[in-house]
Amino acid sequence: MPNQRKKIIAANWKMHKTFHEGIALLVELNMLISSKPTKHTIVVAPPYIHLQSAVHAVADTGIKVAAQNCHQAPQGAYTGEVSAEMLQSVGAEYVILGHSERRQYFGETDELVAQKIKAATDFGLKVIFCCGESLAEREAGTHFELVKHQITTALKSFQPRVIKDVVVAYEPVWAIGTGLTASPEQAQEMHAFIRETLQGLFGAEIANNTPILYGGSMKPANANGLLSQPDVDGGLIGGASLIAQDFFDIIHSIPA
Ligand code: PGA
């Protein structure tokens, strides 16, 4: 019997799309989705500055809006930063935290990501927590250890009632924006390992109910193979989410 976990397809726009381009993309996506509705959860993560307008643009469609980051403090003198409460106040429901680009270019550590998860969940946001190894780590065979360490450090201090609001995204860094994708077997192997890690930390119920998304060059041509794996509960999509038809085709690649 197929599992009962929620399936989630999330769009991470990164630093792409001006205001008008972003709204046009959402309007196109709305049209496609209303022509062929989906029962799955669809999330879009535009840049901060478009969030409030994105919330209005998708009102009544069922699409959820996410931010791509937040600051760990509730408020304060942090020029240029945005708090979880601010995100919640404009209608964002999710926030992506711990993305490898934040780790690589902005020095985010697992400890900092844990603080951000606390800030986000304190204000009722759901978190898409990203983890995943670099090419060097995969080649050295340390990828399982690394992913376990990332998950354990970022999540271990939380109660199960907080973890219920966390979605894990496994994103091998070597597959992000490179056109290289993990094979369905590689994704399944790591997703099963992540579920086992969650079970060790929080027990079977949390492990069985936590959606684990795959991210890294997912596109219409490879989505079905990845999304057909028993422990792959959806996708976090960068490049292909910038084209409405491609993102829509990925949504409909989830096996019935
Ligand atoms: P990609 O990005 O689909 O362009 O590889 C995925 C991500 O970084 O979330």
Coordinates of C-alpha atoms and ligand atoms in Angstrom, one line a residue:
M1 CA 0.0 0.0 0.0
P2 CA 1.4 3.5 -0.8
N3 CA 2.3 5.5 2.2
Q4 CA 0.0 8.3 3.4
R5 CA 2.7 11.0 3.6
K6 CA 1.9 14.4 2.2
K7 CA 3.6 15.0 -1.2
I8 CA 5.1 18.4 -1.7
I9 CA 6.5 20.1 -4.8
A10 CA 8.3 23.3 -3.9
A11 CA 9.8 25.9 -6.2
N12 CA 12.9 27.7 -5.1
W13 CA 13.3 30.7 -7.3
K14 CA 16.6 31.8 -5.7
M15 CA 17.6 35.3 -6.8
H16 CA 15.6 35.2 -10.1
K17 CA 12.7 37.2 -11.5
T18 CA 11.9 40.9 -11.2
F19 CA 8.6 41.7 -9.6
H20 CA 6.6 41.7 -12.9
E21 CA 8.3 38.5 -14.1
G22 CA 7.5 36.8 -10.8
I23 CA 3.9 37.7 -10.8
A24 CA 3.5 36.7 -14.5
L25 CA 5.0 33.3 -13.6
L26 CA 2.5 32.8 -10.8
V27 CA -0.4 33.9 -13.0
E28 CA 0.7 31.3 -15.6
L29 CA 1.1 28.6 -13.0
N30 CA -2.3 29.4 -11.5
M31 CA -3.8 28.9 -15.0
L32 CA -2.1 25.6 -15.5
I33 CA -3.0 24.3 -12.1
S34 CA -6.7 25.3 -12.4
S35 CA -6.8 23.5 -15.8
K36 CA -5.6 20.3 -14.1
P37 CA -5.8 20.5 -10.3
T38 CA -3.5 18.5 -8.0
K39 CA -4.2 17.1 -4.6
H40 CA -0.5 17.5 -3.6
T41 CA 1.0 20.5 -1.7
I42 CA 2.5 23.1 -4.0
V43 CA 4.9 25.7 -2.5
V44 CA 6.6 28.6 -4.2
A45 CA 9.6 30.4 -2.7
P46 CA 10.1 33.8 -4.4
P47 CA 12.7 36.4 -3.2
Y48 CA 11.6 38.2 0.0
I49 CA 10.6 41.4 -1.8
H50 CA 7.9 39.6 -3.8
L51 CA 6.4 37.6 -0.9
Q52 CA 3.4 39.7 0.0
S53 CA 2.4 40.1 -3.6
A54 CA 2.9 36.4 -4.2
V55 CA 0.6 35.6 -1.3
H56 CA -2.1 37.7 -3.0
A57 CA -1.4 36.3 -6.4
V58 CA -2.0 32.7 -5.2
A59 CA -4.9 33.4 -2.9
D60 CA -7.7 30.9 -3.4
T61 CA -5.5 28.6 -5.5
G62 CA -4.2 26.4 -2.6
I63 CA -0.6 27.2 -3.5
K64 CA 1.5 28.0 -0.4
V65 CA 4.2 30.7 -0.3
A66 CA 7.7 30.2 1.3
A67 CA 10.6 32.5 2.0
Q68 CA 14.1 31.3 1.1
N69 CA 15.7 32.3 4.5
C70 CA 15.0 34.1 7.8
H71 CA 17.1 35.6 10.6
Q72 CA 17.4 33.7 13.8
A73 CA 16.6 36.6 16.1
P74 CA 13.0 37.7 16.7
Q75 CA 13.9 41.3 16.0
G76 CA 16.7 43.7 16.5
A77 CA 19.5 45.8 15.0
Y78 CA 20.4 43.4 12.1
T79 CA 20.5 45.7 9.0
G80 CA 19.2 44.0 5.9
E81 CA 17.8 41.0 7.7
V82 CA 14.2 39.6 7.8
S83 CA 12.6 37.9 10.8
A84 CA 10.4 34.9 10.9
E85 CA 7.6 37.0 12.4
M86 CA 7.8 39.4 9.5
L87 CA 7.4 36.5 7.1
Q88 CA 4.4 35.2 9.0
S89 CA 2.9 38.6 9.0
V90 CA 2.8 38.8 5.2
G91 CA 1.2 35.4 4.9
A92 CA 4.2 33.2 4.1
E93 CA 3.6 29.7 5.5
Y94 CA 7.0 28.0 4.9
V95 CA 10.6 29.0 5.0
I96 CA 13.6 27.2 3.3
L97 CA 16.5 26.9 5.8
G98 CA 20.0 25.5 5.5
H99 CA 20.1 25.6 1.8
S100 CA 23.6 24.7 0.5
E101 CA 24.0 28.1 -1.1
R102 CA 23.4 29.7 2.3
R103 CA 25.9 27.4 3.8
Q104 CA 28.5 27.9 1.1
Y105 CA 28.2 31.6 0.4
F106 CA 27.0 33.0 3.7
G107 CA 28.8 30.7 6.1
E108 CA 25.7 29.1 7.7
T109 CA 26.4 26.2 10.0
D110 CA 24.2 23.5 11.3
E111 CA 24.1 25.3 14.7
L112 CA 22.9 28.5 13.1
V113 CA 20.3 26.6 11.1
A114 CA 19.1 25.1 14.3
Q115 CA 18.6 28.6 15.7
K116 CA 16.7 29.6 12.6
I117 CA 14.4 26.6 12.8
K118 CA 13.6 27.6 16.3
A119 CA 12.8 31.2 15.2
A120 CA 10.7 30.0 12.3
T121 CA 8.7 27.4 14.2
D122 CA 8.1 29.8 17.1
F123 CA 6.1 31.9 14.7
G124 CA 4.2 29.0 13.2
L125 CA 6.2 28.7 10.0
K126 CA 6.8 25.3 8.4
V127 CA 10.4 24.7 7.6
I128 CA 12.0 23.0 4.5
F129 CA 15.3 22.0 6.0
C130 CA 18.0 21.3 3.4
C131 CA 20.9 18.8 3.8
G132 CA 23.2 17.1 1.4
E133 CA 26.8 16.3 0.7
S134 CA 29.4 17.8 -1.7
L135 CA 30.9 15.9 -4.5
A136 CA 34.2 15.4 -2.5
E137 CA 32.2 13.9 0.4
R138 CA 30.3 11.5 -1.9
E139 CA 33.5 10.5 -3.6
A140 CA 35.2 9.9 -0.2
G141 CA 32.2 7.8 0.9
T142 CA 31.4 10.1 3.8
H143 CA 28.0 11.2 2.5
F144 CA 25.9 9.2 4.9
E145 CA 27.9 10.3 7.9
L146 CA 27.8 14.0 6.8
V147 CA 24.0 14.0 6.2
K148 CA 23.4 12.3 9.6
H149 CA 25.6 14.9 11.2
Q150 CA 23.7 17.8 9.5
I151 CA 20.3 16.4 10.5
T152 CA 21.3 15.5 14.1
T153 CA 23.0 18.9 14.8
A154 CA 20.2 21.0 13.3
L155 CA 17.2 19.0 14.6
K156 CA 18.1 17.1 17.8
S157 CA 17.1 19.8 20.3
F158 CA 13.5 20.0 19.1
Q159 CA 10.4 18.3 20.5
P160 CA 8.4 16.0 18.1
R161 CA 5.6 18.7 18.1
V162 CA 8.1 21.0 16.4
I163 CA 9.5 18.4 14.1
K164 CA 6.0 17.9 12.8
D165 CA 6.4 21.3 11.1
V166 CA 9.7 20.3 9.4
V167 CA 10.1 18.9 5.9
V168 CA 13.5 17.6 5.0
A169 CA 15.0 18.3 1.6
Y170 CA 17.9 16.1 0.5
E171 CA 19.9 18.1 -2.0
P172 CA 23.3 16.6 -3.0
V173 CA 25.3 19.7 -3.7
W174 CA 26.9 18.1 -6.8
A175 CA 23.4 17.9 -8.4
I176 CA 22.3 21.5 -7.7
G177 CA 22.1 23.6 -10.8
T178 CA 24.7 21.3 -12.5
G179 CA 22.4 19.2 -14.7
L180 CA 23.7 16.1 -12.8
T181 CA 21.0 14.4 -10.9
A182 CA 21.2 11.6 -8.3
S183 CA 19.8 8.5 -9.8
P184 CA 16.5 7.3 -8.4
E185 CA 18.4 4.5 -6.6
Q186 CA 20.9 7.0 -5.1
A187 CA 18.0 9.2 -3.9
Q188 CA 16.1 6.3 -2.5
E189 CA 19.1 5.0 -0.6
M190 CA 19.8 8.4 1.0
H191 CA 16.1 9.1 1.7
A192 CA 15.7 5.7 3.5
F193 CA 18.8 6.5 5.5
I194 CA 17.4 10.0 6.4
R195 CA 14.2 8.3 7.6
E196 CA 16.2 5.9 9.7
T197 CA 18.1 8.8 11.2
L198 CA 14.8 10.6 12.0
Q199 CA 13.6 7.4 13.6
G200 CA 16.6 7.2 15.8
L201 CA 16.1 10.8 16.9
F202 CA 12.3 11.1 17.2
G203 CA 10.8 7.6 16.9
A204 CA 8.8 5.8 14.2
E205 CA 5.8 8.0 14.0
I206 CA 7.8 11.2 13.2
A207 CA 10.1 9.2 10.8
N208 CA 7.1 7.8 8.9
N209 CA 5.2 11.1 8.6
T210 CA 8.0 13.5 7.7
P211 CA 8.1 14.3 4.0
I212 CA 11.6 14.0 2.5
L213 CA 12.0 15.9 -0.7
Y214 CA 14.7 15.5 -3.3
G215 CA 16.4 18.5 -4.8
G216 CA 19.1 18.9 -7.5
S217 CA 18.4 19.3 -11.2
M218 CA 14.9 17.8 -11.0
K219 CA 13.1 18.4 -14.3
P220 CA 10.2 16.9 -16.2
A221 CA 12.5 14.3 -17.9
N222 CA 13.7 12.8 -14.6
A223 CA 11.0 13.7 -12.1
N224 CA 8.9 10.6 -12.5
G225 CA 11.8 8.2 -11.8
L226 CA 12.8 10.1 -8.6
L227 CA 9.2 10.7 -7.4
S228 CA 8.3 7.0 -7.8
Q229 CA 10.8 6.0 -5.1
P230 CA 9.0 4.9 -1.9
D231 CA 10.9 7.4 0.4
V232 CA 10.9 10.3 -2.0
D233 CA 7.9 12.5 -1.0
G234 CA 8.4 15.3 -3.4
G235 CA 10.9 17.8 -4.8
L236 CA 12.6 21.1 -4.2
I237 CA 13.1 22.5 -7.6
G238 CA 15.3 25.4 -8.6
G239 CA 16.0 26.0 -12.4
A240 CA 12.9 24.1 -13.7
S241 CA 10.6 26.0 -11.4
L242 CA 11.3 29.2 -13.3
I243 CA 9.3 27.9 -16.3
A244 CA 5.6 27.4 -15.4
Q245 CA 5.1 24.5 -17.8
D246 CA 8.1 22.6 -16.5
F247 CA 7.1 23.1 -12.9
F248 CA 3.6 22.0 -13.7
D249 CA 4.8 18.9 -15.5
I250 CA 6.9 18.0 -12.5
I251 CA 3.9 18.3 -10.3
H252 CA 2.0 15.9 -12.5
S253 CA 5.0 13.5 -12.5
I254 CA 4.0 12.3 -9.1
P255 CA 2.7 8.8 -9.6
A256 CA -1.0 8.4 -8.8
Ligands
PGA1 P1 18.2 23.1 -9.1 O1 18.1 23.7 -7.6 O2 16.8 22.4 -9.3 O3 18.4 24.2 -10.0 O4 19.3 22.1 -9.2 C1 17.6 23.0 -6.6 C2 17.8 23.8 -5.3 O5 18.9 24.3 -5.1 O6 16.9 23.9 -4.4

